[in-house]
Coordinates of C-alpha atoms and ligand atoms in Angstrom, one line a residue:
M1 CA -10.9 21.2 -4.8
K2 CA -12.7 18.7 -2.6
I3 CA -11.3 15.2 -2.6
L4 CA -12.9 12.1 -1.2
V5 CA -10.1 9.9 0.0
T6 CA -10.9 6.2 0.9
G7 CA -8.6 4.4 3.3
G8 CA -7.0 7.7 4.5
A9 CA -6.3 6.3 7.9
G10 CA -3.9 3.7 6.5
F11 CA -0.2 4.1 5.6
I12 CA -0.3 5.6 2.1
G13 CA -3.7 7.3 2.4
S14 CA -2.7 9.2 5.5
A15 CA 0.6 10.3 3.9
F16 CA -1.5 11.6 0.9
V17 CA -3.9 13.4 3.2
R18 CA -1.1 15.1 5.1
L19 CA 0.7 16.0 1.9
M20 CA -2.4 17.5 0.2
L21 CA -3.5 19.6 3.1
A22 CA 0.1 20.9 3.7
S23 CA 0.8 21.7 0.1
D24 CA -2.4 23.2 -1.2
P25 CA -4.5 25.7 0.8
A26 CA -7.4 25.3 -1.6
V27 CA -7.8 21.5 -1.0
R28 CA -10.5 20.0 1.2
I29 CA -10.4 16.4 2.2
L30 CA -13.1 13.9 3.2
N31 CA -11.6 10.7 4.6
L32 CA -13.8 7.6 4.4
D33 CA -12.3 4.8 6.4
K34 CA -13.6 1.7 8.2
L35 CA -10.7 1.6 10.6
T36 CA -9.8 -2.0 10.2
Y37 CA -6.7 -3.3 12.1
A38 CA -4.6 -1.2 9.6
G39 CA -6.5 2.1 10.0
N40 CA -5.2 4.3 12.7
L41 CA -6.4 7.8 13.4
E42 CA -3.1 8.6 15.1
N43 CA -1.6 8.8 11.6
L44 CA -3.8 11.8 11.0
E45 CA -3.1 13.7 14.3
P46 CA -1.1 16.4 12.4
V47 CA -4.2 17.4 10.4
A48 CA -7.1 16.3 12.6
S49 CA -8.0 19.8 13.7
S50 CA -7.8 21.4 10.2
P51 CA -11.1 22.9 9.1
R52 CA -10.4 21.5 5.6
Y53 CA -10.3 17.9 6.9
R54 CA -13.2 15.7 7.9
F55 CA -13.2 12.0 8.9
I56 CA -16.1 9.7 8.1
S57 CA -16.1 6.3 9.7
G58 CA -17.6 3.8 7.3
D59 CA -17.3 0.9 4.9
I60 CA -16.7 1.4 1.2
C61 CA -18.9 -1.7 0.7
D62 CA -21.9 0.2 2.0
P63 CA -23.7 1.5 -1.1
A64 CA -26.2 3.8 0.7
L65 CA -23.4 5.5 2.7
V66 CA -21.2 5.9 -0.4
D67 CA -24.0 7.2 -2.6
R68 CA -25.1 9.7 0.1
L69 CA -21.6 11.0 0.5
L70 CA -21.2 11.7 -3.2
L71 CA -24.6 13.2 -3.4
D72 CA -24.3 15.5 -0.3
E73 CA -20.6 16.4 -0.6
K74 CA -20.2 16.5 -4.4
P75 CA -16.4 15.9 -4.3
D76 CA -14.5 16.8 -7.4
A77 CA -12.5 13.6 -7.2
V78 CA -12.1 10.3 -5.4
V79 CA -8.7 8.9 -4.6
H80 CA -9.3 5.3 -3.7
F81 CA -6.7 3.7 -1.3
A82 CA -9.0 1.6 0.9
A83 CA -8.1 -2.0 0.6
E84 CA -7.0 -5.1 2.4
S85 CA -3.4 -4.6 1.5
H86 CA -1.3 -7.4 2.8
V87 CA -0.3 -10.6 0.9
D88 CA 0.3 -12.8 4.0
R89 CA -3.0 -11.9 5.5
S90 CA -4.7 -12.5 2.1
I91 CA -3.2 -16.0 2.2
L92 CA -4.3 -16.7 5.8
T93 CA -7.8 -15.1 5.5
P94 CA -8.8 -14.3 1.9
A95 CA -12.5 -13.4 2.3
P96 CA -12.1 -9.7 3.4
V97 CA -9.7 -9.1 0.6
F98 CA -12.3 -9.9 -2.1
E99 CA -15.0 -8.2 -0.2
T100 CA -13.2 -4.8 0.2
N101 CA -11.0 -4.8 -2.8
L102 CA -13.6 -6.0 -5.3
R103 CA -17.0 -5.3 -3.9
G104 CA -15.8 -2.0 -2.2
T105 CA -14.3 -0.8 -5.5
F106 CA -17.4 -1.7 -7.4
T107 CA -19.6 0.1 -4.8
L108 CA -17.5 3.3 -5.2
L109 CA -17.4 3.1 -9.0
E110 CA -21.2 2.6 -9.2
A111 CA -21.9 5.6 -7.0
A112 CA -19.3 7.7 -9.0
R113 CA -21.1 6.7 -12.2
V114 CA -24.6 7.6 -11.0
R115 CA -23.4 10.9 -9.4
R116 CA -21.2 11.8 -12.4
L117 CA -18.0 12.2 -10.5
G118 CA -15.2 14.4 -12.1
R119 CA -12.3 12.1 -11.5
F120 CA -11.6 8.6 -10.0
L121 CA -8.0 7.7 -9.1
H122 CA -7.8 4.0 -8.4
V123 CA -4.6 3.2 -6.5
S124 CA -3.2 -0.1 -7.4
T125 CA 0.1 -2.1 -7.4
D126 CA 2.8 -3.6 -9.6
E127 CA 1.9 -6.9 -8.0
V128 CA -0.8 -7.3 -10.6
Y129 CA 1.9 -8.1 -13.2
G130 CA 3.2 -11.0 -11.2
S131 CA 6.7 -12.3 -11.0
L132 CA 9.0 -11.3 -13.9
E133 CA 12.2 -12.9 -15.1
E134 CA 15.3 -10.8 -15.3
P135 CA 15.7 -8.4 -17.3
L136 CA 12.0 -7.9 -18.0
E137 CA 10.2 -4.7 -16.8
A138 CA 6.5 -4.3 -16.9
S139 CA 5.1 -1.4 -18.8
E140 CA 1.5 -0.5 -18.4
D141 CA 0.3 -2.8 -21.3
F142 CA 2.1 -5.8 -19.8
P143 CA -0.2 -8.9 -19.2
L144 CA -1.7 -9.3 -15.8
N145 CA -0.5 -12.4 -14.0
P146 CA -1.3 -12.1 -10.2
S147 CA -0.2 -14.9 -7.8
S148 CA -1.8 -14.1 -4.4
P149 CA -5.4 -13.5 -3.4
Y150 CA -4.3 -9.9 -2.7
S151 CA -2.8 -9.3 -6.1
A152 CA -5.6 -11.1 -7.9
S153 CA -8.2 -8.9 -6.1
K154 CA -6.2 -5.8 -7.1
A155 CA -6.0 -7.0 -10.8
G156 CA -9.7 -7.6 -10.7
S157 CA -10.4 -4.1 -9.3
D158 CA -8.1 -2.5 -11.9
L159 CA -10.1 -4.1 -14.7
L160 CA -13.4 -3.1 -13.1
A161 CA -12.2 0.5 -12.8
R162 CA -11.1 0.5 -16.4
S163 CA -14.4 -1.0 -17.6
Y164 CA -16.2 2.0 -16.0
F165 CA -14.1 4.3 -18.2
L166 CA -14.6 2.2 -21.4
T167 CA -18.3 1.5 -20.9
Y168 CA -19.6 4.6 -19.1
G169 CA -17.0 7.2 -19.7
L170 CA -16.2 7.6 -16.0
P171 CA -13.0 9.6 -15.8
V172 CA -10.9 6.8 -14.2
I173 CA -7.1 6.7 -13.9
V174 CA -5.4 3.5 -12.6
T175 CA -2.0 3.8 -10.9
R176 CA 0.3 0.9 -10.2
A177 CA 3.1 1.6 -7.6
S178 CA 5.9 -0.6 -6.4
N179 CA 6.5 -1.5 -2.7
N180 CA 6.1 1.6 -0.5
Y181 CA 8.0 2.3 2.7
G182 CA 8.2 5.2 5.2
P183 CA 6.8 6.4 8.5
Y184 CA 3.4 5.2 9.9
Q185 CA 3.5 1.9 8.0
F186 CA 1.9 -1.0 9.8
P187 CA 4.6 -3.4 11.0
E188 CA 3.3 -6.4 9.0
K189 CA 5.1 -5.4 5.8
L190 CA 8.8 -6.2 5.3
I191 CA 10.5 -2.9 6.2
P192 CA 8.5 -1.7 9.2
L193 CA 8.3 -5.3 10.6
M194 CA 12.1 -5.7 10.4
I195 CA 12.7 -2.2 11.8
S196 CA 10.4 -2.7 14.8
N197 CA 11.8 -6.2 15.5
A198 CA 15.3 -4.8 15.2
L199 CA 14.7 -1.9 17.6
E200 CA 13.4 -4.5 20.1
G201 CA 16.5 -6.6 19.6
G202 CA 14.3 -9.4 18.2
S203 CA 14.8 -11.8 15.3
L204 CA 14.4 -10.8 11.6
P205 CA 12.4 -13.5 9.8
V206 CA 13.3 -13.7 6.1
Y207 CA 11.1 -15.9 3.9
G208 CA 13.0 -18.6 2.1
D209 CA 16.4 -17.6 0.7
G210 CA 15.6 -13.9 0.8
M211 CA 16.7 -13.4 -2.8
Q212 CA 13.3 -12.2 -3.9
V213 CA 13.5 -8.7 -5.5
R214 CA 11.3 -5.7 -4.9
D215 CA 11.4 -2.1 -6.1
W216 CA 11.3 0.3 -3.2
L217 CA 9.4 3.6 -3.4
Y218 CA 9.4 6.2 -0.6
V219 CA 5.8 6.9 0.4
D220 CA 6.0 10.7 -0.1
D221 CA 7.3 10.1 -3.7
H222 CA 4.3 7.9 -4.3
C223 CA 1.9 10.6 -2.9
R224 CA 3.6 13.3 -5.0
A225 CA 3.0 11.1 -8.1
L226 CA -0.7 10.7 -7.2
R227 CA -1.0 14.5 -6.8
T228 CA 0.6 15.0 -10.2
L229 CA -1.7 12.5 -11.9
L230 CA -4.8 14.1 -10.3
E231 CA -3.8 17.2 -12.1
K232 CA -2.1 16.0 -15.3
G233 CA -3.0 12.4 -15.8
R234 CA -5.0 11.4 -18.9
E235 CA -8.4 9.8 -18.3
G236 CA -8.7 6.1 -19.0
E237 CA -4.9 5.6 -18.7
I238 CA -2.8 3.4 -16.4
Y239 CA 0.4 4.8 -14.9
N240 CA 3.2 2.8 -13.2
I241 CA 5.0 4.5 -10.3
G242 CA 8.3 3.0 -9.4
G243 CA 11.2 4.0 -7.1
S244 CA 14.0 2.9 -9.4
C245 CA 15.5 0.9 -6.6
S246 CA 15.5 -2.9 -7.0
L247 CA 17.0 -4.9 -4.1
P248 CA 16.8 -8.4 -2.8
N249 CA 15.0 -8.7 0.5
L250 CA 18.1 -10.1 2.3
E251 CA 20.0 -6.9 1.4
V252 CA 17.2 -4.7 2.8
V253 CA 17.1 -6.7 6.0
R254 CA 20.9 -6.6 6.3
R255 CA 20.9 -2.8 6.0
I256 CA 18.2 -2.6 8.7
A257 CA 20.1 -4.9 11.1
A258 CA 23.3 -2.9 10.6
A259 CA 21.5 0.4 11.2
A260 CA 20.0 -0.9 14.4
G261 CA 23.4 -2.3 15.5
L262 CA 22.1 -5.9 15.5
P263 CA 24.5 -8.7 14.4
A264 CA 23.6 -10.5 11.1
S265 CA 23.0 -13.6 13.2
R266 CA 19.6 -12.2 14.2
I267 CA 18.5 -12.7 10.6
T268 CA 16.6 -16.1 10.5
H269 CA 15.4 -17.9 7.4
V270 CA 11.8 -19.1 7.9
V271 CA 9.5 -21.2 5.7
D272 CA 8.7 -19.4 2.4
R273 CA 5.4 -17.7 1.5
P274 CA 3.3 -19.9 -0.7
G275 CA 3.1 -18.7 -4.3
H276 CA 5.9 -16.2 -3.4
D277 CA 6.6 -13.9 -6.4
R278 CA 10.4 -13.9 -7.1
R279 CA 10.8 -10.6 -8.7
Y280 CA 8.8 -7.4 -9.3
A281 CA 10.1 -4.9 -11.8
L282 CA 8.2 -2.0 -13.5
S283 CA 9.0 0.8 -15.9
S284 CA 7.9 4.3 -14.9
R285 CA 8.8 5.8 -18.3
K286 CA 5.2 6.9 -19.0
I287 CA 4.6 9.0 -15.9
V288 CA 8.1 10.5 -16.2
S289 CA 7.8 11.5 -19.8
E290 CA 4.2 12.7 -19.6
T291 CA 4.3 14.6 -16.3
G292 CA 7.9 15.2 -15.3
W293 CA 7.4 13.4 -12.0
R294 CA 10.3 11.4 -10.7
P295 CA 11.2 9.9 -7.3
Q296 CA 13.2 12.4 -5.1
V297 CA 14.1 10.3 -2.1
G298 CA 16.8 7.6 -2.6
F299 CA 16.7 4.3 -0.7
E300 CA 19.5 5.1 1.7
E301 CA 18.0 8.5 2.7
G302 CA 14.4 7.1 2.8
L303 CA 15.5 4.1 5.0
A304 CA 17.4 6.4 7.3
R305 CA 14.4 8.7 7.7
T306 CA 12.1 5.7 8.2
I307 CA 14.3 4.1 10.9
E308 CA 14.6 7.4 12.7
W309 CA 10.8 7.8 12.7
Y310 CA 10.2 4.4 14.2
R311 CA 13.0 5.1 16.8
S312 CA 11.3 8.3 17.8
N313 CA 7.8 6.9 18.0
P314 CA 8.0 3.9 20.3
G315 CA 4.4 4.6 21.6
W316 CA 2.9 4.3 18.1
I317 CA 4.7 1.0 17.6
E318 CA 3.7 -0.3 21.0
R319 CA 0.0 0.6 20.5
V320 CA -0.3 -1.0 17.0
K321 CA 1.6 -4.1 18.1
S322 CA -0.8 -4.8 21.0
G323 CA -4.0 -6.8 20.7
E324 CA -4.8 -8.3 17.3
Y325 CA -1.2 -8.0 16.0
R326 CA 0.0 -10.6 18.5
S327 CA -2.3 -13.3 17.2
Y328 CA -1.5 -12.4 13.6
Y329 CA 2.3 -12.7 14.4
Q330 CA 1.7 -16.0 16.1
R331 CA -0.2 -17.4 13.1
N332 CA 2.2 -16.1 10.5
Y333 CA 5.6 -16.6 12.0
L334 CA 5.6 -19.0 14.9
D335 CA 4.1 -21.8 12.7
R336 CA 6.7 -21.0 10.0
E337 CA 9.6 -21.3 12.4
R338 CA 8.1 -24.5 13.9
E339 CA 7.6 -26.0 10.4
L340 CA 11.2 -25.3 9.5
R341 CA 12.5 -26.9 12.7
D342 CA 10.3 -30.0 12.1
A343 CA 11.5 -30.2 8.4
R344 CA 15.2 -30.0 9.6
R345 CA 14.6 -32.7 12.2
A346 CA 12.9 -35.1 9.7
Ligands
NAD1 P1 -3.1 0.0 4.6 O1 -3.4 -1.4 4.9 O2 -2.1 0.7 5.5 O3 -4.5 0.9 4.8 C1 -5.7 0.5 4.3 C2 -6.7 1.5 4.8 O4 -8.0 1.1 4.2 C3 -6.9 1.3 6.3 O5 -7.0 2.6 6.9 C4 -8.2 0.6 6.5 O6 -8.9 0.9 7.7 C5 -9.0 1.0 5.3 N1 -10.0 0.1 4.8 C6 -9.9 -1.2 4.7 N2 -11.1 -1.8 4.3 C7 -11.9 -0.8 4.2 C8 -13.3 -0.7 3.9 N3 -14.0 -1.8 3.6 N4 -13.9 0.5 3.9 C9 -13.2 1.6 4.3 N5 -11.9 1.6 4.6 C10 -11.3 0.4 4.6 O7 -2.8 0.1 3.1 P2 -1.7 0.9 2.3 O8 -0.4 0.2 2.4 O9 -1.8 2.3 2.8 O10 -2.2 0.8 0.8 C11 -3.1 1.7 0.3 C12 -3.5 1.4 -1.1 O11 -2.3 1.4 -1.9 C13 -4.1 0.0 -1.3 O12 -5.1 0.0 -2.3 C14 -2.9 -0.9 -1.8 O13 -3.3 -1.9 -2.6 C15 -2.1 0.2 -2.6 N6 -0.7 -0.1 -2.7 C16 0.1 -0.3 -1.6 C17 1.4 -0.5 -1.7 C18 2.3 -0.7 -0.5 O14 3.5 -1.0 -0.6 N7 1.8 -0.6 0.7 C19 2.1 -0.5 -3.0 C20 1.3 -0.2 -4.1 C21 -0.1 0.0 -3.9
TYD2 P1 5.7 -7.3 1.9 O1 6.2 -6.1 2.6 O2 4.7 -8.2 2.5 O3 5.2 -6.8 0.4 P2 4.8 -7.7 -0.9 O4 4.7 -9.1 -0.5 O5 3.5 -7.0 -1.2 O6 5.9 -7.4 -1.9 O7 7.0 -8.2 1.5 C1 8.1 -7.7 0.8 C2 9.0 -8.9 0.5 O8 9.6 -9.3 1.8 C3 8.3 -10.1 0.0 O9 9.2 -10.8 -0.9 C4 8.1 -11.0 1.2 C5 9.3 -10.7 2.1 N1 9.1 -10.8 3.5 C6 9.9 -11.5 4.3 O10 10.9 -12.1 3.9 N2 9.7 -11.6 5.7 C7 8.7 -10.9 6.3 O11 8.5 -11.0 7.5 C8 7.8 -10.1 5.4 C9 6.6 -9.4 6.0 C10 8.0 -10.1 4.1

């Protein structure tokens, strides 16, 4: 089986590439990635010399490149991860989010339609359902109610992907996973940001009151679910993929501080994210009952593994945190802290 992976140099895509090459000797992977700030070829060092792996540097928004790839390589399936994946960046700079997540997905779907691709796995998120009141859980037919430019772009691309199934019969499967965590995650998302700050002895900036709830899924469990759906998922269907582990952010950050030996006083509350979704919750009943998949790594174990990985890879953290990351951190956090101080003074 030959799989074209998009965004395979990012966090989840690289975990999927490593998992597929390690677990199935018949798999060949082509990885199309533009190497944005989030793309990192270091994530693929364990597989870089494999004869069954090839990296292609390029943009999913480039129709000629994408069409040529499908024509020349004739992959059996596309697993589409490439995206601008961060809510805070989508708030600060929305344009690239719509460009990659909508135009890029459209470009891939169109080439897949013309070249009659065998299977198209569109990797999406539970954020498309928006914020849910307790005790609601989103099943796959729940209404879409995205709040941020990021989640709106993912909801749009989900609908686009489904329309290619309904209109053209393209064998599309849409997956919606909850918040992933694990090794190699760029330190802009909650868990890796808090771990890397904690390991440096820095402050841990919680947005608002920190009582927002997320469901946490270990990245390898997500990738195993995608592998299962590639094989057993039904065409035209949507599958939620959750970790069955709902926690308020403050609890997650407290655990990270404790594991790093930092006092709770290092946790600082900063100005909240605009449009911040209070609670995500999803039901994974469908994938569990249809395929037998279920998460294998509990939060305590997953968090311990993740902290250990960051502790053992200071060079990786240092390199990704140099350069552009500093100006992002300045824009996203220092203004938030200043705003809060000004509000307290007023
Ligand atoms: P990431 O930001 O770590 O990686 C994204 C990758 O896509 C990078 O390697 C980047 O270089 C590449 N890319 C971006 N724009 C591109 C373009 N125009 N052309 C080619 N490559 C491009 O993202 P991630 O966290 O690994 O997420 C992967 C996918 O999973 C995304 O579609 C995201 O919406 C979805 N998802 C993520 C989570 C999560 O918790 N991180 C949860 C559910 C779903
Ligand atoms: P994030 O990892 O950005 O994922 P998402 O917004 O896609 O769920 O954030 C997870 C939660 O953590 C979210 O409620 C926002 C919050 N958060 C903080 O409180 N502080 C931070 O520095 C970050 C990055 C996130």
